[in-house]
Short mmCIF file of C-alpha atoms in Angstrom, two decimals:
data_model
loop_
_atom_site.label_atom_id
_atom_site.label_comp_id
_atom_site.label_asym_id
_atom_site.label_seq_id
_atom_site.Cartn_x
_atom_site.Cartn_y
_atom_site.Cartn_z
CA UNK A 1 -34.26 -110.95 -34.30
CA UNK A 2 -35.16 -109.13 -30.81
CA UNK A 3 -35.53 -105.53 -30.79
CA UNK A 4 -34.74 -103.35 -27.64
CA UNK A 5 -37.02 -100.26 -26.81
CA UNK A 6 -36.38 -98.28 -23.82
CA UNK A 7 -38.69 -97.68 -21.63
CA UNK A 8 -37.90 -93.61 -21.85
CA UNK A 9 -39.22 -93.79 -24.95
CA UNK A 10 -42.83 -94.84 -23.86
CA UNK A 11 -43.02 -92.64 -20.97
CA UNK A 12 -42.09 -89.92 -23.03
CA UNK A 13 -44.59 -90.69 -26.14
CA UNK A 14 -47.37 -91.31 -23.52
CA UNK A 15 -46.62 -88.04 -21.97
CA UNK A 16 -46.91 -86.06 -25.68
CA UNK A 17 -49.77 -88.00 -26.56
CA UNK A 18 -51.57 -87.31 -23.79
CA UNK A 19 -51.60 -83.17 -24.17
CA UNK A 20 -51.99 -83.94 -27.87
CA UNK A 21 -55.24 -85.95 -27.40
CA UNK A 22 -56.75 -83.21 -25.06
CA UNK A 23 -56.04 -80.15 -26.99
CA UNK A 24 -56.45 -81.40 -30.29
CA UNK A 25 -59.06 -83.63 -31.90
CA UNK A 26 -58.40 -86.39 -34.84
CA UNK A 27 -59.01 -85.49 -38.13
CA UNK A 28 -61.84 -88.28 -38.70
CA UNK A 29 -63.82 -86.31 -35.52
CA UNK A 30 -63.13 -82.58 -36.40
CA UNK A 31 -64.53 -83.45 -40.14
CA UNK A 32 -67.84 -85.12 -38.79
CA UNK A 33 -68.34 -82.35 -36.68
CA UNK A 34 -68.71 -80.13 -39.74
CA UNK A 35 -70.51 -82.17 -42.27
CA UNK A 36 -72.87 -82.88 -39.41
CA UNK A 37 -74.27 -78.90 -39.62
CA UNK A 38 -75.47 -79.39 -43.06
CA UNK A 39 -77.93 -82.13 -41.70
CA UNK A 40 -79.08 -80.35 -38.41
CA UNK A 41 -82.42 -79.10 -38.98
CA UNK A 42 -83.08 -77.43 -35.61
CA UNK A 43 -81.51 -74.24 -35.37
CA UNK A 44 -80.77 -74.20 -32.13
CA UNK A 45 -78.70 -77.68 -32.74
CA UNK A 46 -77.27 -75.49 -35.56
CA UNK A 47 -75.69 -72.95 -33.28
CA UNK A 48 -74.53 -75.26 -30.89
CA UNK A 49 -72.70 -77.04 -33.60
CA UNK A 50 -71.04 -74.00 -34.68
CA UNK A 51 -70.13 -73.51 -30.91
CA UNK A 52 -68.51 -76.85 -30.74
CA UNK A 53 -66.22 -76.04 -33.74
CA UNK A 54 -65.55 -73.02 -32.25
CA UNK A 55 -64.36 -74.54 -29.00
CA UNK A 56 -62.15 -76.71 -30.89
CA UNK A 57 -60.27 -73.39 -32.70
CA UNK A 58 -59.88 -72.07 -29.46
CA UNK A 59 -58.76 -75.49 -27.44
CA UNK A 60 -56.13 -75.81 -30.17
CA UNK A 61 -55.26 -72.14 -30.85
CA UNK A 62 -54.99 -70.90 -27.52
CA UNK A 63 -54.10 -74.16 -25.76
CA UNK A 64 -56.78 -74.39 -23.27
CA UNK A 65 -58.24 -78.56 -23.04
CA UNK A 66 -60.71 -79.14 -25.61
CA UNK A 67 -63.26 -80.51 -22.60
CA UNK A 68 -62.34 -79.83 -18.92
CA UNK A 69 -62.86 -83.66 -18.20
CA UNK A 70 -59.61 -84.66 -19.71
CA UNK A 71 -60.64 -87.58 -18.73
CA UNK A 72 -59.26 -90.94 -17.20
CA UNK A 73 -56.40 -92.52 -19.51
CA UNK A 74 -57.17 -95.58 -21.34
CA UNK A 75 -54.80 -96.98 -23.02
CA UNK A 76 -54.06 -99.67 -25.36
CA UNK A 77 -50.73 -101.39 -25.85
CA UNK A 78 -50.05 -103.74 -28.89
CA UNK A 79 -46.70 -105.43 -28.04
CA UNK A 80 -44.98 -107.10 -31.19
CA UNK A 81 -43.49 -110.18 -29.39
CA UNK A 82 -40.17 -109.67 -30.75
CA UNK A 83 -39.74 -106.38 -28.53
CA UNK A 84 -37.96 -106.39 -25.21
CA UNK A 85 -38.49 -103.74 -23.05
CA UNK A 86 -35.29 -102.33 -21.53
CA UNK A 87 -34.81 -99.74 -18.26
CA UNK A 88 -37.70 -101.05 -15.93
CA UNK A 89 -41.07 -102.07 -15.82
CA UNK A 90 -42.83 -101.09 -18.80
CA UNK A 91 -46.07 -100.42 -16.83
CA UNK A 92 -44.34 -97.99 -14.52
CA UNK A 93 -43.56 -96.10 -17.36
CA UNK A 94 -46.68 -95.64 -18.95
CA UNK A 95 -48.19 -94.51 -15.51
CA UNK A 96 -44.86 -91.92 -15.63
CA UNK A 97 -46.10 -90.90 -18.90
CA UNK A 98 -49.85 -89.93 -17.65
CA UNK A 99 -48.61 -88.25 -14.31
CA UNK A 100 -46.36 -86.08 -16.50
CA UNK A 101 -48.66 -85.25 -19.50
CA UNK A 102 -51.90 -84.06 -16.94
CA UNK A 103 -48.78 -82.01 -15.00
CA UNK A 104 -47.43 -80.47 -17.85
CA UNK A 105 -50.41 -80.24 -20.03
CA UNK A 106 -52.34 -78.55 -17.24
CA UNK A 107 -54.75 -81.19 -18.00
CA UNK A 108 -57.43 -81.92 -14.74
CA UNK A 109 -56.64 -84.69 -12.43
CA UNK A 110 -59.70 -86.70 -12.45
CA UNK A 111 -58.91 -89.95 -10.73
CA UNK A 112 -59.55 -91.09 -6.96
CA UNK A 113 -57.75 -93.67 -5.54
CA UNK A 114 -60.51 -96.02 -3.98
CA UNK A 115 -64.13 -95.80 -5.42
CA UNK A 116 -65.51 -95.77 -1.92
CA UNK A 117 -63.12 -93.23 0.02
CA UNK A 118 -62.76 -91.01 -3.16
CA UNK A 119 -59.21 -89.28 -2.06
CA UNK A 120 -58.16 -87.74 -5.73
CA UNK A 121 -54.10 -89.03 -6.63
CA UNK A 122 -53.67 -85.52 -7.59
CA UNK A 123 -51.77 -86.74 -11.11
CA UNK A 124 -54.34 -88.57 -12.79
CA UNK A 125 -52.86 -92.14 -12.38
CA UNK A 126 -53.48 -94.92 -12.79
CA UNK A 127 -54.50 -95.06 -16.33
CA UNK A 128 -56.34 -98.16 -17.67
CA UNK A 129 -53.94 -100.33 -19.75
CA UNK A 130 -55.15 -102.64 -22.34
CA UNK A 131 -52.62 -105.22 -23.41
CA UNK A 132 -52.46 -107.37 -26.26
CA UNK A 133 -49.53 -109.57 -28.15
CA UNK A 134 -49.06 -109.08 -31.71
CA UNK A 135 -46.57 -110.34 -34.49
CA UNK A 136 -43.10 -108.30 -35.47
CA UNK A 137 -41.15 -105.79 -33.22
CA UNK A 138 -43.17 -102.99 -33.59
CA UNK A 139 -45.21 -101.17 -30.17
CA UNK A 140 -48.73 -99.54 -31.23
CA UNK A 141 -49.75 -97.48 -28.42
CA UNK A 142 -53.10 -96.03 -28.62
CA UNK A 143 -54.11 -93.62 -25.91
CA UNK A 144 -58.09 -92.40 -25.42
CA UNK A 145 -58.58 -90.27 -22.56
CA UNK A 146 -62.26 -91.18 -21.68
CA UNK A 147 -64.94 -88.36 -20.08
CA UNK A 148 -67.04 -89.61 -17.74
CA UNK A 149 -70.17 -87.78 -18.59
CA UNK A 150 -70.93 -90.12 -21.33
CA UNK A 151 -68.61 -93.08 -19.66
CA UNK A 152 -71.74 -93.05 -17.06
CA UNK A 153 -74.57 -94.16 -19.82
CA UNK A 154 -72.63 -97.04 -21.00
CA UNK A 155 -74.10 -99.93 -20.59
CA UNK A 156 -73.46 -104.41 -20.77
CA UNK A 157 -76.55 -106.09 -21.93
CA UNK A 158 -76.16 -110.04 -21.50
CA UNK A 159 -79.21 -111.14 -24.43
CA UNK A 160 -80.60 -114.61 -25.20
CA UNK A 161 -79.31 -116.03 -28.29
CA UNK A 162 -83.24 -116.09 -29.51
CA UNK A 163 -82.86 -112.13 -28.92
CA UNK A 164 -81.20 -112.13 -31.95
CA UNK A 165 -80.12 -109.07 -34.13
CA UNK A 166 -83.21 -107.16 -33.40
CA UNK A 167 -82.25 -107.66 -29.74
CA UNK A 168 -78.71 -105.77 -30.00
CA UNK A 169 -80.76 -103.20 -32.29
CA UNK A 170 -83.31 -102.21 -29.08
CA UNK A 171 -79.99 -102.56 -26.47
CA UNK A 172 -77.98 -99.79 -28.42
CA UNK A 173 -81.19 -97.83 -28.62
CA UNK A 174 -82.38 -98.43 -24.99
CA UNK A 175 -78.79 -97.26 -23.94
CA UNK A 176 -78.48 -93.86 -26.17
CA UNK A 177 -82.03 -92.84 -25.64
CA UNK A 178 -81.34 -93.33 -22.01
CA UNK A 179 -78.08 -91.51 -22.24
CA UNK A 180 -79.75 -88.30 -23.95
CA UNK A 181 -78.52 -85.26 -23.32
CA UNK A 182 -76.34 -86.58 -20.19
CA UNK A 183 -73.73 -88.29 -22.52
CA UNK A 184 -72.98 -84.56 -24.50
CA UNK A 185 -74.62 -85.60 -27.83
CA UNK A 186 -73.52 -85.33 -30.87
CA UNK A 187 -72.20 -88.58 -29.39
CA UNK A 188 -69.89 -91.51 -30.77
CA UNK A 189 -71.24 -95.26 -30.26
CA UNK A 190 -68.94 -97.92 -29.86
CA UNK A 191 -70.94 -100.91 -29.80
CA UNK A 192 -69.02 -104.86 -28.96
CA UNK A 193 -71.14 -108.03 -29.55
CA UNK A 194 -70.15 -111.14 -28.33
CA UNK A 195 -67.32 -112.67 -26.40
CA UNK A 196 -67.94 -112.70 -22.67
CA UNK A 197 -68.89 -110.05 -20.25
CA UNK A 198 -65.56 -108.00 -20.14
CA UNK A 199 -64.96 -109.34 -23.44
CA UNK A 200 -67.53 -107.40 -25.15
CA UNK A 201 -66.84 -104.04 -23.08
CA UNK A 202 -63.39 -104.35 -23.95
CA UNK A 203 -64.53 -104.75 -27.97
CA UNK A 204 -66.90 -101.74 -27.46
CA UNK A 205 -64.40 -99.21 -25.74
CA UNK A 206 -62.13 -100.15 -28.75
CA UNK A 207 -64.60 -99.46 -31.50
CA UNK A 208 -64.40 -96.08 -29.92
CA UNK A 209 -61.06 -95.69 -31.11
CA UNK A 210 -61.68 -96.81 -35.02
CA UNK A 211 -62.15 -93.23 -37.14
CA UNK A 212 -65.41 -92.59 -37.21
CA UNK A 213 -65.42 -92.88 -41.42
CA UNK A 214 -64.45 -95.73 -41.02
CA UNK A 215 -66.93 -98.56 -41.33
CA UNK A 216 -66.70 -102.04 -40.18
CA UNK A 217 -65.17 -104.74 -42.86
CA UNK A 218 -68.10 -107.52 -42.20
CA UNK A 219 -71.11 -106.62 -44.26
CA UNK A 220 -73.51 -107.30 -42.00
CA UNK A 221 -71.85 -105.19 -38.92
CA UNK A 222 -71.19 -102.35 -41.27
CA UNK A 223 -74.90 -102.38 -42.57
CA UNK A 224 -75.82 -102.61 -39.14
CA UNK A 225 -73.75 -99.67 -37.98
CA UNK A 226 -75.09 -97.73 -41.03
CA UNK A 227 -78.82 -98.56 -40.11
CA UNK A 228 -78.51 -97.54 -36.16
CA UNK A 229 -76.89 -94.22 -37.03
CA UNK A 230 -80.00 -93.56 -38.98
CA UNK A 231 -82.84 -94.72 -36.41
CA UNK A 232 -80.43 -92.98 -33.73
CA UNK A 233 -80.60 -89.49 -35.51
CA UNK A 234 -84.83 -89.70 -35.71
CA UNK A 235 -84.34 -89.84 -32.04
CA UNK A 236 -85.01 -86.19 -31.88
CA UNK A 237 -82.23 -85.66 -28.85
CA UNK A 238 -80.01 -83.13 -30.78
CA UNK A 239 -76.92 -81.48 -30.32
CA UNK A 240 -76.45 -80.85 -26.52
CA UNK A 241 -80.31 -83.21 -26.54
CA UNK A 242 -81.59 -79.70 -26.86
CA UNK A 243 -83.74 -81.35 -29.78
CA UNK A 244 -82.40 -82.49 -33.47
CA UNK A 245 -81.44 -84.39 -36.18
CA UNK A 246 -77.81 -84.85 -35.06
CA UNK A 247 -77.78 -87.37 -32.08
CA UNK A 248 -74.69 -89.56 -33.30
CA UNK A 249 -72.36 -88.71 -35.56
CA UNK A 250 -71.18 -92.70 -35.88
CA UNK A 251 -72.03 -95.76 -34.91
CA UNK A 252 -68.69 -98.27 -34.52
CA UNK A 253 -69.71 -101.99 -33.94
CA UNK A 254 -67.16 -104.84 -33.05
CA UNK A 255 -67.99 -108.60 -32.76
CA UNK A 256 -66.21 -111.48 -31.34
CA UNK A 257 -67.18 -115.39 -31.23
CA UNK A 258 -69.24 -116.06 -28.15
CA UNK A 259 -70.67 -118.97 -26.56
CA UNK A 260 -73.40 -121.28 -27.46
CA UNK A 261 -75.78 -119.45 -24.31
CA UNK A 262 -74.72 -115.85 -24.95
CA UNK A 263 -75.14 -112.75 -26.82
CA UNK A 264 -73.27 -109.93 -24.65
CA UNK A 265 -73.90 -106.74 -25.65
CA UNK A 266 -72.20 -103.69 -24.58
CA UNK A 267 -73.00 -100.29 -25.69
CA UNK A 268 -70.15 -97.62 -24.74
CA UNK A 269 -71.20 -94.06 -25.12
CA UNK A 270 -68.62 -91.55 -25.89
CA UNK A 271 -69.32 -87.70 -26.36
CA UNK A 272 -68.45 -85.52 -29.24
CA UNK A 273 -64.97 -85.07 -28.06
CA UNK A 274 -63.86 -88.20 -29.07
CA UNK A 275 -60.58 -88.07 -28.11
CA UNK A 276 -57.91 -91.17 -28.90
CA UNK A 277 -54.29 -90.76 -30.58
CA UNK A 278 -52.43 -93.83 -32.16
CA UNK A 279 -48.10 -94.22 -32.31
CA UNK A 280 -46.31 -96.88 -33.31
CA UNK A 281 -43.01 -96.74 -31.72
CA UNK B 1 -85.42 -66.01 -27.63
CA UNK B 2 -81.96 -64.34 -26.42
CA UNK B 3 -82.35 -62.73 -23.33
CA UNK B 4 -79.49 -60.61 -21.20
CA UNK B 5 -79.56 -61.08 -17.16
CA UNK B 6 -77.63 -59.79 -14.06
CA UNK B 7 -76.81 -61.88 -11.10
CA UNK B 8 -78.26 -61.97 -8.02
CA UNK B 9 -81.19 -63.87 -9.94
CA UNK B 10 -84.23 -62.59 -8.54
CA UNK B 11 -87.92 -64.29 -8.37
CA UNK B 12 -88.61 -60.97 -10.67
CA UNK B 13 -85.46 -62.00 -13.16
CA UNK B 14 -86.80 -65.93 -13.48
CA UNK B 15 -90.29 -64.99 -14.11
CA UNK B 16 -89.49 -63.76 -17.49
CA UNK B 17 -87.83 -66.65 -18.58
CA UNK B 18 -88.94 -69.60 -20.31
CA UNK B 19 -87.51 -73.11 -21.43
CA UNK B 20 -86.04 -72.60 -24.74
CA UNK B 21 -84.82 -69.28 -24.00
CA UNK B 22 -80.92 -68.13 -25.16
CA UNK B 23 -79.85 -66.50 -22.49
CA UNK B 24 -76.32 -64.56 -21.49
CA UNK B 25 -76.00 -64.30 -17.88
CA UNK B 26 -73.16 -61.23 -16.18
CA UNK B 27 -72.05 -61.11 -13.14
CA UNK B 28 -71.14 -63.44 -9.65
CA UNK B 29 -71.57 -67.40 -10.03
CA UNK B 30 -70.46 -70.22 -7.57
CA UNK B 31 -69.30 -73.44 -8.63
CA UNK B 32 -69.38 -76.48 -6.76
CA UNK B 33 -69.80 -80.36 -8.29
CA UNK B 34 -69.84 -83.53 -6.39
CA UNK B 35 -67.32 -83.70 -3.79
CA UNK B 36 -68.71 -80.13 -2.35
CA UNK B 37 -71.96 -80.61 -2.46
CA UNK B 38 -71.80 -83.82 -0.17
CA UNK B 39 -69.65 -81.47 2.31
CA UNK B 40 -72.14 -78.64 2.27
CA UNK B 41 -75.37 -80.71 2.85
CA UNK B 42 -73.16 -82.11 5.84
CA UNK B 43 -72.31 -79.03 6.95
CA UNK B 44 -76.18 -78.01 6.96
CA UNK B 45 -77.08 -81.03 8.28
CA UNK B 46 -74.67 -80.78 11.34
CA UNK B 47 -76.08 -77.31 11.53
CA UNK B 48 -79.26 -78.58 11.91
CA UNK B 49 -78.90 -81.82 14.54
CA UNK B 50 -76.80 -78.50 16.51
CA UNK B 51 -80.17 -76.11 16.46
CA UNK B 52 -82.68 -78.95 17.54
CA UNK B 53 -80.11 -79.99 20.33
CA UNK B 54 -79.78 -76.29 21.60
CA UNK B 55 -83.56 -76.57 22.40
CA UNK B 56 -83.86 -80.38 23.62
CA UNK B 57 -86.20 -80.89 20.31
CA UNK B 58 -86.25 -83.66 17.98
CA UNK B 59 -86.44 -83.55 14.24
CA UNK B 60 -89.70 -84.91 14.14
CA UNK B 61 -91.32 -82.10 16.59
CA UNK B 62 -92.83 -79.47 14.45
CA UNK B 63 -90.86 -75.67 15.17
CA UNK B 64 -93.43 -72.82 15.54
CA UNK B 65 -93.13 -70.22 12.76
CA UNK B 66 -90.35 -67.83 14.24
CA UNK B 67 -88.27 -70.67 15.24
CA UNK B 68 -88.32 -72.03 11.39
CA UNK B 69 -87.34 -68.83 10.52
CA UNK B 70 -84.39 -68.41 12.70
CA UNK B 71 -83.16 -72.38 11.47
CA UNK B 72 -83.63 -71.28 8.27
CA UNK B 73 -81.31 -67.87 9.16
CA UNK B 74 -78.52 -70.10 10.92
CA UNK B 75 -78.29 -72.88 7.47
CA UNK B 76 -77.71 -70.07 5.12
CA UNK B 77 -75.24 -68.74 7.68
CA UNK B 78 -73.42 -72.22 7.65
CA UNK B 79 -72.83 -72.36 3.58
CA UNK B 80 -69.50 -70.75 2.49
CA UNK B 81 -71.46 -68.28 0.40
CA UNK B 82 -74.37 -65.70 -0.02
CA UNK B 83 -76.90 -68.83 -0.78
CA UNK B 84 -80.27 -66.55 -1.60
CA UNK B 85 -80.75 -65.53 -5.75
CA UNK B 86 -77.56 -67.12 -6.21
CA UNK B 87 -76.58 -69.14 -9.37
CA UNK B 88 -73.97 -72.46 -8.57
CA UNK B 89 -72.45 -73.58 -12.05
CA UNK B 90 -71.91 -77.38 -11.53
CA UNK B 91 -68.28 -77.85 -12.91
CA UNK B 92 -64.77 -78.90 -12.54
CA UNK B 93 -62.35 -76.41 -14.34
CA UNK B 94 -58.94 -77.65 -15.46
CA UNK B 95 -56.12 -75.90 -14.15
CA UNK B 96 -55.47 -72.55 -15.72
CA UNK B 97 -52.21 -71.60 -17.57
CA UNK B 98 -50.10 -68.90 -16.40
CA UNK B 99 -52.20 -65.23 -17.12
CA UNK B 100 -55.38 -66.66 -17.40
CA UNK B 101 -58.21 -66.93 -14.75
CA UNK B 102 -59.31 -70.32 -15.55
CA UNK B 103 -59.02 -73.74 -17.77
CA UNK B 104 -61.46 -75.23 -19.38
CA UNK B 105 -64.65 -75.14 -17.75
CA UNK B 106 -67.42 -76.62 -19.04
CA UNK B 107 -70.46 -78.20 -17.06
CA UNK B 108 -70.68 -81.51 -15.94
CA UNK B 109 -73.61 -83.75 -15.91
CA UNK B 110 -76.36 -82.15 -13.25
CA UNK B 111 -77.89 -85.26 -12.41
CA UNK B 112 -75.01 -86.38 -9.67
CA UNK B 113 -76.35 -83.34 -7.76
CA UNK B 114 -79.79 -84.51 -7.90
CA UNK B 115 -79.77 -85.79 -4.37
CA UNK B 116 -78.54 -82.16 -2.54
CA UNK B 117 -80.40 -79.43 -5.13
CA UNK B 118 -83.36 -79.74 -3.47
CA UNK B 119 -82.45 -78.88 -0.40
CA UNK B 120 -80.32 -75.84 -1.54
CA UNK B 121 -83.29 -74.32 -3.34
CA UNK B 122 -85.12 -74.29 -0.55
CA UNK B 123 -82.56 -72.12 1.20
CA UNK B 124 -83.01 -69.77 -1.41
CA UNK B 125 -80.87 -70.59 -4.68
CA UNK B 126 -81.90 -69.39 -7.72
CA UNK B 127 -80.28 -70.97 -10.68
CA UNK B 128 -78.25 -74.09 -11.66
CA UNK B 129 -76.22 -74.48 -14.39
CA UNK B 130 -75.38 -77.74 -16.13
CA UNK B 131 -75.98 -80.43 -18.48
CA UNK B 132 -78.32 -83.58 -18.68
CA UNK B 133 -81.66 -84.79 -16.88
CA UNK B 134 -83.11 -83.89 -13.37
CA UNK B 135 -85.28 -85.71 -11.18
CA UNK B 136 -89.06 -85.04 -10.47
CA UNK B 137 -87.91 -84.08 -7.24
CA UNK B 138 -85.53 -81.13 -8.19
CA UNK B 139 -88.15 -80.11 -10.76
CA UNK B 140 -90.71 -79.51 -7.85
CA UNK B 141 -88.06 -77.35 -6.35
CA UNK B 142 -87.54 -75.57 -8.99
CA UNK B 143 -91.31 -74.60 -9.37
CA UNK B 144 -91.56 -74.60 -5.62
CA UNK B 145 -88.83 -71.89 -5.10
CA UNK B 146 -89.63 -69.85 -8.88
CA UNK B 147 -86.18 -71.05 -9.69
CA UNK B 148 -84.57 -72.12 -13.29
CA UNK B 149 -82.47 -74.95 -14.58
CA UNK B 150 -79.86 -73.70 -17.27
CA UNK B 151 -78.04 -75.80 -19.46
CA UNK B 152 -74.93 -74.85 -21.09
CA UNK B 153 -73.17 -76.87 -23.89
CA UNK B 154 -71.38 -79.86 -22.40
CA UNK B 155 -67.92 -80.39 -24.28
CA UNK B 156 -67.41 -76.73 -24.86
CA UNK B 157 -65.02 -76.04 -22.22
CA UNK B 158 -62.70 -74.15 -23.87
CA UNK B 159 -65.17 -71.50 -25.13
CA UNK B 160 -67.35 -70.84 -22.17
CA UNK B 161 -63.85 -70.18 -20.68
CA UNK B 162 -63.44 -67.16 -22.16
CA UNK B 163 -66.83 -65.64 -20.72
CA UNK B 164 -65.15 -66.29 -17.39
CA UNK B 165 -63.18 -63.07 -16.10
CA UNK B 166 -62.51 -63.94 -12.32
CA UNK B 167 -61.85 -67.08 -10.65
CA UNK B 168 -61.70 -67.18 -6.65
CA UNK B 169 -61.26 -70.38 -4.40
CA UNK B 170 -63.36 -69.62 -1.16
CA UNK B 171 -63.02 -73.29 0.21
CA UNK B 172 -62.34 -76.61 0.15
CA UNK B 173 -59.50 -76.08 -1.58
CA UNK B 174 -58.25 -79.47 -0.72
CA UNK B 175 -60.98 -81.06 -3.38
CA UNK B 176 -58.34 -79.94 -6.29
CA UNK B 177 -60.75 -79.55 -8.73
CA UNK B 178 -63.81 -79.75 -6.68
CA UNK B 179 -63.23 -77.00 -4.62
CA UNK B 180 -65.87 -74.30 -4.17
CA UNK B 181 -64.94 -70.91 -6.49
CA UNK B 182 -66.63 -68.04 -7.18
CA UNK B 183 -66.65 -66.73 -10.74
CA UNK B 184 -66.85 -63.40 -12.42
CA UNK B 185 -68.43 -64.12 -15.87
CA UNK B 186 -69.40 -61.71 -18.67
CA UNK B 187 -72.05 -62.67 -21.07
CA UNK B 188 -72.03 -66.91 -19.44
CA UNK B 189 -74.43 -68.48 -22.96
CA UNK B 190 -76.87 -70.47 -21.06
CA UNK B 191 -80.07 -72.36 -22.72
CA UNK B 192 -83.02 -72.36 -20.01
CA UNK B 193 -84.29 -75.98 -20.04
CA UNK B 194 -86.62 -75.87 -17.21
CA UNK B 195 -88.29 -72.88 -16.54
CA UNK B 196 -90.41 -72.31 -13.09
CA UNK B 197 -93.53 -73.72 -14.14
CA UNK B 198 -91.49 -76.88 -15.01
CA UNK B 199 -91.66 -76.99 -18.77
CA UNK B 200 -88.78 -79.10 -20.04
CA UNK B 201 -87.13 -78.23 -23.04
CA UNK B 202 -85.29 -82.02 -22.61
CA UNK B 203 -88.81 -83.56 -23.45
CA UNK B 204 -90.63 -80.66 -25.79
CA UNK B 205 -87.55 -80.39 -27.78
CA UNK B 206 -86.82 -83.94 -28.53
CA UNK B 207 -90.47 -84.34 -29.24
CA UNK B 208 -90.48 -81.80 -31.88
CA UNK B 209 -87.16 -83.64 -33.90
CA UNK B 210 -88.10 -87.03 -33.42
CA UNK B 211 -89.34 -88.97 -36.63
CA UNK B 212 -91.21 -92.04 -37.32
CA UNK B 213 -93.24 -92.41 -33.97
#
């Protein structure tokens, strides 16, 4: 059976999700920041972690965005193949939702229409949209506004198969070390391993939307996530990059089959304001 | 150590600031980020070209001491705010809700302003507030001019906005979130990352907590 979905519903939901994501962090992130205080050895680090919690409370209570960089809206759209959209183009509906959300939510408009000429579009559109087709008749929307302090510190490494898992570990540590204080630690590290050049970047981005308290299902990937979190937290970068033992809150890794000749690794770094909201319609 | 300072930030003020100090700033702070910096420095370059052209000189010709001072003065007057002993905050706020002076207002990454910062420091700017690493050229500029680089906590824009009592756009309004602002701040919390002797907290503090070296 084909299910009809009016695109007006998509616009309304995207609008609300933009506002929600920028004012309230998801429960897993909030909890993780709270727990981090007891693991932080630096007094200044603990003070900063305390301020980050206070910041979250003020943001939610007084309706001030958690961070002034309310991001470029990244949206994952999973469409059940039994869905039919009515009333216009899905893509237009999504951009309209972003436009309304950023205007009504007093969110910063951070998008420029051309990467060289850099004129602000003044409504934070366009969004970056990734579509996938799935089974069923539901539409799942995941919105992740991405700030560029941490986005700028993200990397893609095209490793050789012979580099193996040690090469992957080095790539992750290199990206985190280079990011240091610029990426607003404590960070969440999204990693994509495998696929092609663009696929691994997408895997890394998607990994950032997984709850920070949920580990990968593949046993060796889960072990790798835990080992890398431990090693990153030994780097000494700490909250705000001002020294300490909490540099990352989680390492989330996704993998995909790849070519016999390659081992692509993408490291997408996100600050402690790792915003993501998911709704199923 | 906790310290309390008032603007303008003179050389006497920076003398007492050391990397690692926790500082509360009260007074006037100017705001500019990427696009505004580009325009400020373009305006300075234009003034400089005019100055040399008026004297039928080229930039490679040396200037006498008195002429050099005249040029510095002209350059300072080109800028839309008093640069001597000023504090510049690298920030682009979210829009203010009704009845509030400003929206979320945390620091942006300072390294994107590295290309422009030495020029402004040499004209008398004394303090920068941002987050993240700086280049050697900026650190040299800090030492040369007895200036200071502060970090504010990145991603704490809601909290920091509470210390901003007044905000006024002074130029480049067309840049939207990137316009130049004049803020009045009260006990705005920052940490000295690079002091005027070139001590760098990002380097020393990370080493202190690094394990399994």
